[in-house]
mmCIF file of C-alpha atoms in Angstrom:
data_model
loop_
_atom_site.group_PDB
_atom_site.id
_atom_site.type_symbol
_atom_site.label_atom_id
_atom_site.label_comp_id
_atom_site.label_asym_id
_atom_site.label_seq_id
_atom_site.Cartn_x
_atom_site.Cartn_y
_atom_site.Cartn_z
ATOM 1 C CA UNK S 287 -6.644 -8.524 -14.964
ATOM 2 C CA UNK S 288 -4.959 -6.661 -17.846
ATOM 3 C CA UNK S 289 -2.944 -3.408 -17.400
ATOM 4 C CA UNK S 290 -1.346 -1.015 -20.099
ATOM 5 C CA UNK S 291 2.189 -0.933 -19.236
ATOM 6 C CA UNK S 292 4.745 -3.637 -19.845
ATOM 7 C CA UNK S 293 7.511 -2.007 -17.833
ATOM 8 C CA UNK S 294 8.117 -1.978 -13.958
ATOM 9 C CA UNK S 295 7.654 1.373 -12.855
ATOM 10 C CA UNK S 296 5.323 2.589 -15.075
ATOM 11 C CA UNK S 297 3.024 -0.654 -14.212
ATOM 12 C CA UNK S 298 3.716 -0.197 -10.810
ATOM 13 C CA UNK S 299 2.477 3.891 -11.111
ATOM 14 C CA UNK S 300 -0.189 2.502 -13.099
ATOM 15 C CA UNK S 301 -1.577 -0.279 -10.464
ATOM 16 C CA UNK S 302 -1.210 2.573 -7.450
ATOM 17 C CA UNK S 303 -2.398 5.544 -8.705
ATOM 18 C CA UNK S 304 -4.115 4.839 -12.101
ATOM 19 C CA UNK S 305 -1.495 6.659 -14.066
ATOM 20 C CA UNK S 306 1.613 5.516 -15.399
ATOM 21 C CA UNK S 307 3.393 8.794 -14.935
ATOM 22 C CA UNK S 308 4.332 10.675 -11.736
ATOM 23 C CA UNK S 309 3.015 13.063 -9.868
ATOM 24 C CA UNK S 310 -0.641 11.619 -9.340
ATOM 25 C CA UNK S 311 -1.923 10.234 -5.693
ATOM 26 C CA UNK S 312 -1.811 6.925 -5.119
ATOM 27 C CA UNK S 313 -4.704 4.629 -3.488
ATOM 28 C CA UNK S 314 -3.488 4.488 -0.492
ATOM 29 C CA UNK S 315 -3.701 8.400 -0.029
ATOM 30 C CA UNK S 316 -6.884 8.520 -2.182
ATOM 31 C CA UNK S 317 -8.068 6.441 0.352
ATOM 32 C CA UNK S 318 -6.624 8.090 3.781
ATOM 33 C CA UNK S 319 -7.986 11.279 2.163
ATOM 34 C CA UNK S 320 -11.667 9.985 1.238
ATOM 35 C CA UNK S 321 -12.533 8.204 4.548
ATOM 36 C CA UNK S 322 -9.880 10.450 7.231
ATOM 37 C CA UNK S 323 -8.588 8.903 10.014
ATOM 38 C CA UNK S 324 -9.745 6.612 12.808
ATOM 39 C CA UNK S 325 -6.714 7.377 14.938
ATOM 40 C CA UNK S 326 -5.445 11.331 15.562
ATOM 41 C CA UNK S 327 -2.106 9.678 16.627
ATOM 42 C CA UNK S 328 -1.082 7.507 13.774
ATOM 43 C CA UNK S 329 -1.071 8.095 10.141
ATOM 44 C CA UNK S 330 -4.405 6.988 8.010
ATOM 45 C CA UNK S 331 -1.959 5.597 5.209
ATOM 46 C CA UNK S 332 1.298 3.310 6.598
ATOM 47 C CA UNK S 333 3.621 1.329 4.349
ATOM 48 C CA UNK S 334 6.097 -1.790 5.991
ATOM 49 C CA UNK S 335 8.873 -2.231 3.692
ATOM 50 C CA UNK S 336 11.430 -5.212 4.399
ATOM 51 C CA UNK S 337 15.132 -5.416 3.406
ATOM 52 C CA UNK S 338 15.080 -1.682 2.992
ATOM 53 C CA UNK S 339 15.019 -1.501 -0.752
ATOM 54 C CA UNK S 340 12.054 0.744 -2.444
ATOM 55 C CA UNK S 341 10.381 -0.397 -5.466
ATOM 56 C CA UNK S 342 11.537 0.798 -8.874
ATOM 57 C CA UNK S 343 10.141 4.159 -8.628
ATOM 58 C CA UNK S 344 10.509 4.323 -5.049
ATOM 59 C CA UNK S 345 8.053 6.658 -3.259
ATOM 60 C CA UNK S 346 6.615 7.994 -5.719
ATOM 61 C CA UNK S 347 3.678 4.788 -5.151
ATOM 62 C CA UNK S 348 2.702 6.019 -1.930
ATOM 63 C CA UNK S 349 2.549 9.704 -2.657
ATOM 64 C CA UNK S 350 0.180 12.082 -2.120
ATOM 65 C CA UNK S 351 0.667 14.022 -5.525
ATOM 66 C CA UNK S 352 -1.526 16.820 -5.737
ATOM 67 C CA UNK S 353 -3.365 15.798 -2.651
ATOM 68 C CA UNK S 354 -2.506 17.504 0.526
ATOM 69 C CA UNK S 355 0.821 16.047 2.329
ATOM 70 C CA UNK S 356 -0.512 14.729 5.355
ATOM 71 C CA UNK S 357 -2.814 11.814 3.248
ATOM 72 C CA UNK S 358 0.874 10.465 1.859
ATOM 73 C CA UNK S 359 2.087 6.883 3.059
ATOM 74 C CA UNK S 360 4.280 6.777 5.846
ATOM 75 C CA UNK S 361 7.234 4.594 5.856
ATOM 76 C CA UNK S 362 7.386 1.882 8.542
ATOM 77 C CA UNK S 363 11.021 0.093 8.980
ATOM 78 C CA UNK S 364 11.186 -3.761 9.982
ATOM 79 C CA UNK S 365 14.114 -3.008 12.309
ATOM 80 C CA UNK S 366 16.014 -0.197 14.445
ATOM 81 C CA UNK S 367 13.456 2.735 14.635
ATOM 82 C CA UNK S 368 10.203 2.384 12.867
ATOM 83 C CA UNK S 369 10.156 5.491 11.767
ATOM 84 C CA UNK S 370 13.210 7.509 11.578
ATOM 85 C CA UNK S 371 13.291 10.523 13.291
ATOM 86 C CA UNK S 372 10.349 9.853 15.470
ATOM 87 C CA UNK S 373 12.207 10.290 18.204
ATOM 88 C CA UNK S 374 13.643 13.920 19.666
ATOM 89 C CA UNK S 375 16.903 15.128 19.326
ATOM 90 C CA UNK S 376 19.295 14.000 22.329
ATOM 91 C CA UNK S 377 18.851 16.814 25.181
ATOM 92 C CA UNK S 378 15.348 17.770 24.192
ATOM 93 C CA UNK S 379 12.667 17.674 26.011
ATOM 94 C CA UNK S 380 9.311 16.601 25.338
ATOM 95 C CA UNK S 381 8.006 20.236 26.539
ATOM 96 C CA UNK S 382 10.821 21.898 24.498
ATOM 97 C CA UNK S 383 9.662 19.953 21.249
ATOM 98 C CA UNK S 384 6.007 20.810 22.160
ATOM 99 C CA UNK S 385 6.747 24.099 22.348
ATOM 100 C CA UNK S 386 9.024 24.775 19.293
ATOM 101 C CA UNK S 387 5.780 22.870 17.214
ATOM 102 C CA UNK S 388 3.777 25.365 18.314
ATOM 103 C CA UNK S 389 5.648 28.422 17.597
ATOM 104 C CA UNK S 390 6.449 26.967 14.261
ATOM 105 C CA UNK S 391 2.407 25.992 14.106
ATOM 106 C CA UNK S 392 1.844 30.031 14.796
ATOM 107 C CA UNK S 393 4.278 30.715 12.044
ATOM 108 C CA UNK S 394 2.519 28.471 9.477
ATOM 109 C CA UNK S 395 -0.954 30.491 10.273
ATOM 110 C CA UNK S 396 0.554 33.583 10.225
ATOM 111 C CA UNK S 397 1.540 32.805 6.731
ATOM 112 C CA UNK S 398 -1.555 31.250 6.051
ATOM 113 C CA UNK S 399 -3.631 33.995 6.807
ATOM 114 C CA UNK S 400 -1.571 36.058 4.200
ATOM 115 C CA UNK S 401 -1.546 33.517 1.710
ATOM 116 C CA UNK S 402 -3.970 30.934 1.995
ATOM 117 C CA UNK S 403 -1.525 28.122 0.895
ATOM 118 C CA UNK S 404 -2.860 24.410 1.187
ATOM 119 C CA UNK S 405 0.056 23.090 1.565
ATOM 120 C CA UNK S 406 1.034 25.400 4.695
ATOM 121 C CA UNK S 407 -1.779 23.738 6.267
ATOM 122 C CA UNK S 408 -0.411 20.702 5.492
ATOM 123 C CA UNK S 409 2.606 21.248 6.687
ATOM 124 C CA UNK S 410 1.237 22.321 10.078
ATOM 125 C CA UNK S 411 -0.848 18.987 10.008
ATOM 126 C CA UNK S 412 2.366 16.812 9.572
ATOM 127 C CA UNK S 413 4.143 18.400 12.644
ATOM 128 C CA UNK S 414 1.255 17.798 14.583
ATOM 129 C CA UNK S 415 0.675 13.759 14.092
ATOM 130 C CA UNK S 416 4.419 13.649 14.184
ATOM 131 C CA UNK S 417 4.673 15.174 17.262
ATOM 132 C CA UNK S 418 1.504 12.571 18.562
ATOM 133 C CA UNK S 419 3.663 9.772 16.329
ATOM 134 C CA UNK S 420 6.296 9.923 18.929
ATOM 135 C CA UNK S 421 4.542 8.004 21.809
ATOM 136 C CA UNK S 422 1.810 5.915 19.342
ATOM 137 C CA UNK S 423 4.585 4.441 16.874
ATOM 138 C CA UNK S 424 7.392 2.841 19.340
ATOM 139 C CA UNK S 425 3.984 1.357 20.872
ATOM 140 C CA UNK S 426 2.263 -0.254 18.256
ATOM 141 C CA UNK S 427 5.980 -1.588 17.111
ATOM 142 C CA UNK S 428 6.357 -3.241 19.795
ATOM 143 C CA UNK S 429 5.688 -6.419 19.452
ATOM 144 C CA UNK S 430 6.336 -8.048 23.028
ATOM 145 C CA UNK S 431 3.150 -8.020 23.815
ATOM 146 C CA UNK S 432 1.995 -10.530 21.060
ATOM 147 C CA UNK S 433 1.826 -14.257 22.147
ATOM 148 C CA UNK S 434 4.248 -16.983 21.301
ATOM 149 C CA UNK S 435 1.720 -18.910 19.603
ATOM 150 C CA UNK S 436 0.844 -15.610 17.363
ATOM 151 C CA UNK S 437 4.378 -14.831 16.648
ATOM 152 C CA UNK S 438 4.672 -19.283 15.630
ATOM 153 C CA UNK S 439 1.995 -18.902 13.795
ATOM 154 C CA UNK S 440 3.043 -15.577 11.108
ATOM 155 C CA UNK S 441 6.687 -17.108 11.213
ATOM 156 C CA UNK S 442 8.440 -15.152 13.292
ATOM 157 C CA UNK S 443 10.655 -17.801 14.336
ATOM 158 C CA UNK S 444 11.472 -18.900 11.127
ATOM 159 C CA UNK S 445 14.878 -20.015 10.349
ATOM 160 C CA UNK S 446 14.239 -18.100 7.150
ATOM 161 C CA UNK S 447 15.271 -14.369 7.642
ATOM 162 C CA UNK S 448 13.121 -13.226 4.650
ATOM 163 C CA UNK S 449 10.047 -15.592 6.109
ATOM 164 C CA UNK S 450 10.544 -14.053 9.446
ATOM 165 C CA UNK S 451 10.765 -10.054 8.188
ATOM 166 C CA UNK S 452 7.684 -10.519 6.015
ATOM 167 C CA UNK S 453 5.902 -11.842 9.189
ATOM 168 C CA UNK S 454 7.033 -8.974 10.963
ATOM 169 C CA UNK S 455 5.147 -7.200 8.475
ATOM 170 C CA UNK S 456 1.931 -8.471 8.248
ATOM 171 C CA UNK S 457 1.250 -8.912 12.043
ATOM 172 C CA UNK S 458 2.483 -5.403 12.184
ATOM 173 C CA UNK S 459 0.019 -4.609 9.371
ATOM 174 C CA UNK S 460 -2.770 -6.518 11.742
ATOM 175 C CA UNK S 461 -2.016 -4.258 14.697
ATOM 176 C CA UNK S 462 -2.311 -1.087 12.664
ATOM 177 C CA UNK S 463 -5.894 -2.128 11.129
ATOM 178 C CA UNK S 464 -6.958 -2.522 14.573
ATOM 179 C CA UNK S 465 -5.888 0.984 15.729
ATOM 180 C CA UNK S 466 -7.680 2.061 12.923
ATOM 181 C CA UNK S 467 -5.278 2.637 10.402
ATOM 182 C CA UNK S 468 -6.889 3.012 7.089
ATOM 183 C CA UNK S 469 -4.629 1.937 4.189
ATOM 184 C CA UNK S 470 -1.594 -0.569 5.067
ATOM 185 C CA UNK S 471 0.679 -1.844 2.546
ATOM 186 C CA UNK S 472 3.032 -4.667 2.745
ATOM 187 C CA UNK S 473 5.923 -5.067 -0.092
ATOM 188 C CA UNK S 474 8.422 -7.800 -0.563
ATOM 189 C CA UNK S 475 11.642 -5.911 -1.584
ATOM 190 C CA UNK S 476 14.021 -8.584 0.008
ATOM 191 C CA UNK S 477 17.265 -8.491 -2.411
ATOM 192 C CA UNK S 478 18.365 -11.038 -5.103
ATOM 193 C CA UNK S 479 16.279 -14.261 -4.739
ATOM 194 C CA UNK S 480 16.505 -17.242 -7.645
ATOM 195 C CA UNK S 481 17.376 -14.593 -10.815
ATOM 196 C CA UNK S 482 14.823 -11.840 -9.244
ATOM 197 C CA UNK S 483 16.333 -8.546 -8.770
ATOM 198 C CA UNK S 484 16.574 -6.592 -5.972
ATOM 199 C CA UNK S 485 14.169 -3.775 -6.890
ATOM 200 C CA UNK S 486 11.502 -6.397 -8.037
ATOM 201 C CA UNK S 487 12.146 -9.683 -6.476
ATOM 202 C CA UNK S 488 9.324 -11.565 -8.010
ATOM 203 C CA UNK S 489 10.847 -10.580 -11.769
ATOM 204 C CA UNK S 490 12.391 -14.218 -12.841
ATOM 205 C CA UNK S 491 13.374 -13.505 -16.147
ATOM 206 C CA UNK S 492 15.339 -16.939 -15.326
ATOM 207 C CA UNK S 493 15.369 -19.713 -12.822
ATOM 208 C CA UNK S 494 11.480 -19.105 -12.151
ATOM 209 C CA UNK S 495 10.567 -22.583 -10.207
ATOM 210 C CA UNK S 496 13.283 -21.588 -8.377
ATOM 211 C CA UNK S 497 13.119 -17.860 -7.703
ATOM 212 C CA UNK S 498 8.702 -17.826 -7.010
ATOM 213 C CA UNK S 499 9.061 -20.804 -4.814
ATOM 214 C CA UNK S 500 11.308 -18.962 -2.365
ATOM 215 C CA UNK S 501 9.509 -15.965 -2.693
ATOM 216 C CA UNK S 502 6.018 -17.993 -2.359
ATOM 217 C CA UNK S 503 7.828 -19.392 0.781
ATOM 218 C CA UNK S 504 8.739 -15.699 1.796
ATOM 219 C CA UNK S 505 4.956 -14.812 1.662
ATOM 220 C CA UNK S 506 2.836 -18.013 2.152
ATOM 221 C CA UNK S 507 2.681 -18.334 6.053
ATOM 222 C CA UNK S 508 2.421 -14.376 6.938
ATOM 223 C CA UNK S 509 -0.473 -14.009 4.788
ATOM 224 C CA UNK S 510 -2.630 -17.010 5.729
ATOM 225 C CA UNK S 511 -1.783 -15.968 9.562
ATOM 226 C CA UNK S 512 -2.740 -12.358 8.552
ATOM 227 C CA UNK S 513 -5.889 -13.883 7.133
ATOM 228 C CA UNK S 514 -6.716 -16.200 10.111
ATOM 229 C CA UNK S 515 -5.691 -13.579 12.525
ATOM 230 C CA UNK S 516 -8.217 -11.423 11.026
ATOM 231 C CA UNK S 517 -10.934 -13.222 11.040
ATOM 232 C CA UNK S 518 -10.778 -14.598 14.088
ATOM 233 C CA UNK S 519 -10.415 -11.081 15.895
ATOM 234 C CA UNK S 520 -13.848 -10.236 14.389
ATOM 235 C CA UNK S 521 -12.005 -7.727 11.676
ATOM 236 C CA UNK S 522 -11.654 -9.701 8.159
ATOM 237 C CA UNK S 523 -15.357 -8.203 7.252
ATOM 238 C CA UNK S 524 -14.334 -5.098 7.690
ATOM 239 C CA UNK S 525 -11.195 -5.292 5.992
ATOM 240 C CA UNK S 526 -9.639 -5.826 2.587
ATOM 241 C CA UNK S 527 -6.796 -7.604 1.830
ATOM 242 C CA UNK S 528 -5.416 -7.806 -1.565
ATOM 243 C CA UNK S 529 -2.700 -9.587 -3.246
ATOM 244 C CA UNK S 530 -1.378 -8.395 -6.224
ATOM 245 C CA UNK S 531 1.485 -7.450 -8.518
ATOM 246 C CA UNK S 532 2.273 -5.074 -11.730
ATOM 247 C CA UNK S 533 1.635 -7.523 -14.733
ATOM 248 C CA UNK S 534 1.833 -11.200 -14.953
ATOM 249 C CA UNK S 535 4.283 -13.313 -16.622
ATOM 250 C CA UNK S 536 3.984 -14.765 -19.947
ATOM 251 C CA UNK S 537 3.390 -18.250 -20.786
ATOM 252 C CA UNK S 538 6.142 -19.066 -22.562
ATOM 253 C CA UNK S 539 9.980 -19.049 -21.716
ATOM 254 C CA UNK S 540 12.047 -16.599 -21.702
ATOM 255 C CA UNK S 541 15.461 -17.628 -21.872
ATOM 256 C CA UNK S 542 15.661 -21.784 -20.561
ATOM 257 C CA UNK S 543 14.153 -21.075 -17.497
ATOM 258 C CA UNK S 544 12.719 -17.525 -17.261
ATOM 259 C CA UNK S 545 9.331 -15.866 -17.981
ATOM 260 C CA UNK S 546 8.806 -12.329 -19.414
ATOM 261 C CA UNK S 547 6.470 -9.826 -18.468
ATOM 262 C CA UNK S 548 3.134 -10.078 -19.521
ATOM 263 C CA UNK S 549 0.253 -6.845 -19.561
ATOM 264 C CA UNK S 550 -2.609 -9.116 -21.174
ATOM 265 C CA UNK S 551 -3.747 -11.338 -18.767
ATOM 266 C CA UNK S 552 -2.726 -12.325 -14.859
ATOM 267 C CA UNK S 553 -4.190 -13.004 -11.735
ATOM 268 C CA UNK S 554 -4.490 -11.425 -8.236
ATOM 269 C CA UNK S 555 -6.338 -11.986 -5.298
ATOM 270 C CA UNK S 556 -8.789 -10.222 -2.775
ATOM 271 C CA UNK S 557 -10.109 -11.311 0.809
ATOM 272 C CA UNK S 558 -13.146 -10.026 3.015
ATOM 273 C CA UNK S 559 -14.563 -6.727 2.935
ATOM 274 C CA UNK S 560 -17.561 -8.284 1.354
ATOM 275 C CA UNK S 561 -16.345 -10.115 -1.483
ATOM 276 C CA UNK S 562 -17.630 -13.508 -2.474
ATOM 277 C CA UNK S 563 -15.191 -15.839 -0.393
ATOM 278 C CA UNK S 564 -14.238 -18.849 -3.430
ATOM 279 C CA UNK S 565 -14.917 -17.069 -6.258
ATOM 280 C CA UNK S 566 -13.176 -16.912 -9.848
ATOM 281 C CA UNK S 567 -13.856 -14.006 -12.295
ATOM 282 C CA UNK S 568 -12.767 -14.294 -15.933
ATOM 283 C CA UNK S 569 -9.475 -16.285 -17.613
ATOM 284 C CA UNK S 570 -7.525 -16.226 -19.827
ATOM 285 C CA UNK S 571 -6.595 -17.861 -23.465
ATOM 286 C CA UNK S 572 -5.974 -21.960 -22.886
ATOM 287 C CA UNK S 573 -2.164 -20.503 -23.118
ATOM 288 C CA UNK S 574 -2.861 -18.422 -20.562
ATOM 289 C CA UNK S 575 -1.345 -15.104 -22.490
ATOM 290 C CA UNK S 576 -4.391 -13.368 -23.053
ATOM 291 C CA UNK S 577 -7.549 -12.377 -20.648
ATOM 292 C CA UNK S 578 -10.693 -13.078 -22.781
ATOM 293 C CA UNK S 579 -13.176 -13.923 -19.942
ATOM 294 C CA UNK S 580 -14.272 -10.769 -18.739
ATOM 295 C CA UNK S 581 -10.849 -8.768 -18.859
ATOM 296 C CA UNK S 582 -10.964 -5.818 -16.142
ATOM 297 C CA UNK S 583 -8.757 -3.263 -16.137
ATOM 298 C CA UNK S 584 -7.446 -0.917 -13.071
ATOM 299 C CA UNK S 585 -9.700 1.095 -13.337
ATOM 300 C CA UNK S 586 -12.327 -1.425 -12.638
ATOM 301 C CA UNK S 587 -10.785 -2.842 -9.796
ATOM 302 C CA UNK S 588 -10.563 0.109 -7.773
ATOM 303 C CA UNK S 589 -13.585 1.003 -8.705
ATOM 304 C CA UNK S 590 -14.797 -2.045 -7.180
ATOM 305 C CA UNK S 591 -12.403 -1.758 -4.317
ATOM 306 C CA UNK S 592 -14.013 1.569 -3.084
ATOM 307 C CA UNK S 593 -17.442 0.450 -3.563
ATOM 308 C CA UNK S 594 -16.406 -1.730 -0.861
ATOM 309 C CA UNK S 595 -15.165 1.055 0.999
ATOM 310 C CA UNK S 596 -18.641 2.968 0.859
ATOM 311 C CA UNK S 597 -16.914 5.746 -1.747
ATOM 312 C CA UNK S 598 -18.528 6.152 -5.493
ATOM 313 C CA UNK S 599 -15.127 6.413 -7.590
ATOM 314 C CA UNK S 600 -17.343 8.598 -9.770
ATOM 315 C CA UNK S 601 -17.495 11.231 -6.837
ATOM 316 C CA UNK S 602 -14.179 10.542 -5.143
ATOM 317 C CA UNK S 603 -12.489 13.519 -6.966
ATOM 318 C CA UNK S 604 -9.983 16.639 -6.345
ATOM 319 C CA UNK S 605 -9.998 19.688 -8.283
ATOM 320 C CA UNK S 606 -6.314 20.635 -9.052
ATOM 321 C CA UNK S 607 -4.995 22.617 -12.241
ATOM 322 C CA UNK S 608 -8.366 23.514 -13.368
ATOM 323 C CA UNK S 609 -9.773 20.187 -13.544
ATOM 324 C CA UNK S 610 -11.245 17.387 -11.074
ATOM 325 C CA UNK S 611 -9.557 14.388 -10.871
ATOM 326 C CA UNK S 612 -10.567 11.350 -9.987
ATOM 327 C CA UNK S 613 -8.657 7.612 -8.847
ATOM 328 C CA UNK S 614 -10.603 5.944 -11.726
ATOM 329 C CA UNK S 615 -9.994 9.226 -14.100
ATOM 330 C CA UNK S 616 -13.565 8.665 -16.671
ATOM 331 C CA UNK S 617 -13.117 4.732 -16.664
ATOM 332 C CA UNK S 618 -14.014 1.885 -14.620
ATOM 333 C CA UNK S 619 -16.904 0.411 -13.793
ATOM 334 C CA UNK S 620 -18.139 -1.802 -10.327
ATOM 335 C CA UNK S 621 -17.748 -5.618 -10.551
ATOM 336 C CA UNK S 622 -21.465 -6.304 -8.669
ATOM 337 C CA UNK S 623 -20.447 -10.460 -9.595
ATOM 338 C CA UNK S 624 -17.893 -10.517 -6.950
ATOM 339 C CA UNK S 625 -19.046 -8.398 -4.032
ATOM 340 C CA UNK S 626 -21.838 -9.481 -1.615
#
């Protein structure tokens, strides 16, 4: 892989939603807002955040930008309530909330009708699947249900606090794929770790064997249990995981111990969905600095990525401001070596 940007948040932009500035949608909701919904009572795009730090530019790489609202990621907490304010006020009850939705829902169309607003509709949307949120969220949160040998097996019980949040996460993430959820995005945002920072805990601009070996020991377990889960539930074909970050790390040190960012050449990782299981695609230099075996870009990979999905990123596009826009904007092209 190679990517533009050299810098956190505008790499992270970049990897999401194809732009390194703000304001565009991000994959997720690109997604959620191609293919809709396979369940009226959760959202179509969900993101599970541990430690309850955001990324760099925080939100902004699960937003909807100039898409409707409703397609934007919803934010999932670890612990307390999964979603804050899912639940109704003290005192209110469930008929009382159903009722003030609707005469805010009448409201909305009146104002509709006048004005023809997207967003109003949007807006009307959001009340709606939050109002059908309330009873499908605390449920699919809930955990007790799972056996011991599934919870052993992700890590729950580890003696590791970080290990046993992330593996909160990705058997969460398991349980919303099969309710039909169609984007789910897992981030490791789990504080200082080995001279990472908090914001972006797999930056070790020092103490690197350190600081990726915890954080591979955060990660390692959930994911192959999120992997074997899936496939042995019939759902891995079906499915796409991916693994990825920003930007690589260069080959040389930074500092004694450290490693700097590096645009020109890393590595990630994708499972099922029909791509060839064992498969490498291009390198790098013998340093390892630069890609020079079939270099893709971001544009390429979610090209591919949709193609998977059934969705031609050429035709996957939104007219706003005069113009249609697209994930892809007028690059990328499908990777036919790696897909079945």
């Amino acid at each position: 892989m190679t990517t533009e940007q050299f810098n956190h948040g505008p790499a992270q932009l970049m990897v999401h939603t194809g732009n390194a500035g703000l304001g565009k949608p991000s994959i997720g909701s690109w997604v959620n807002w191609g293919l809709g919904t396979e369940n009226q009572n959760l959202p179509g795009f969900v993101v599970l955040i541990s430690g309850g730090r955001l990324p760099r530019v925080g939100k902004s790489l699960w937003g909807s930008g100039f898409l409707p609202s409703v397609y934007q990621g919803v934010q999932c907490r670890a612990s307390g309530d999964p979603v804050l304010y899912v639940k109704d006020p003290e005192g209110m009850l469930r008929e009382t909330r159903r009722a003030t939705i609707d005469a805010i829902a009448d409201l909305g169309r009146a104002g509709l009708a006048r004005h023809g607003d997207r967003e109003t509709e949007a807006r009307i949307a959001q009340y709606e699947l939050a109002y059908r949120m309330q009873a499908a969220v605390p449920e699919i949160c809930d955990l007790s249900g799972e056996s011991v040998a599934t919870k052993a097996m992700y890590g729950l019980d580890s003696p590791d606090p970080l290990t046993a949040g992330y593996a909160r996460q990705a058997l969460l993430a398991r349980r919303l794929v099969e309710k039909g959820v169609r984007f789910v995005e897992l981030s490791c945002l789990s504080g200082n770790i080995g001279g990472g920072n908090a914001a972006n805990p797999w930056d070790h601009h020092g103490a690197i064997v350190k600081g990726h070996g915890m954080m591979a020991h955060q990660v390692d377990q959930p994911i192959a249990a999120l992997l074997k889960d899936l496939k042995q539930r019939g759902l891995l074909d079906s499915t796409i995981v991916i693994f990825s970050g920003e930007f690589g790390r260069t080959p040389f040190s930074q500092g004694s111990d450290g490693r700097d960012h590096n645009p020109y050449g890393f590595s990630l990782w994708v499972a099922g969905g029909g791509f060839k299981p064992g498969t490498v695609f291009g390198a790098t230099d013998e340093l390892g600095y630069y890609a020079v075996d079939k270099p893709l870009t971001v544009y390429d990979f979610w090209a591919t990525i949709l193609n998977q999905l059934g969705i031609d990123h050429e035709k996957l596009t939104y007219r706003f401001g005069g113009r249609d826009f697209r994930l892809t904007d007028v690059h990328g092209n499908v990777v036919k070596e790696i897909v079945s």
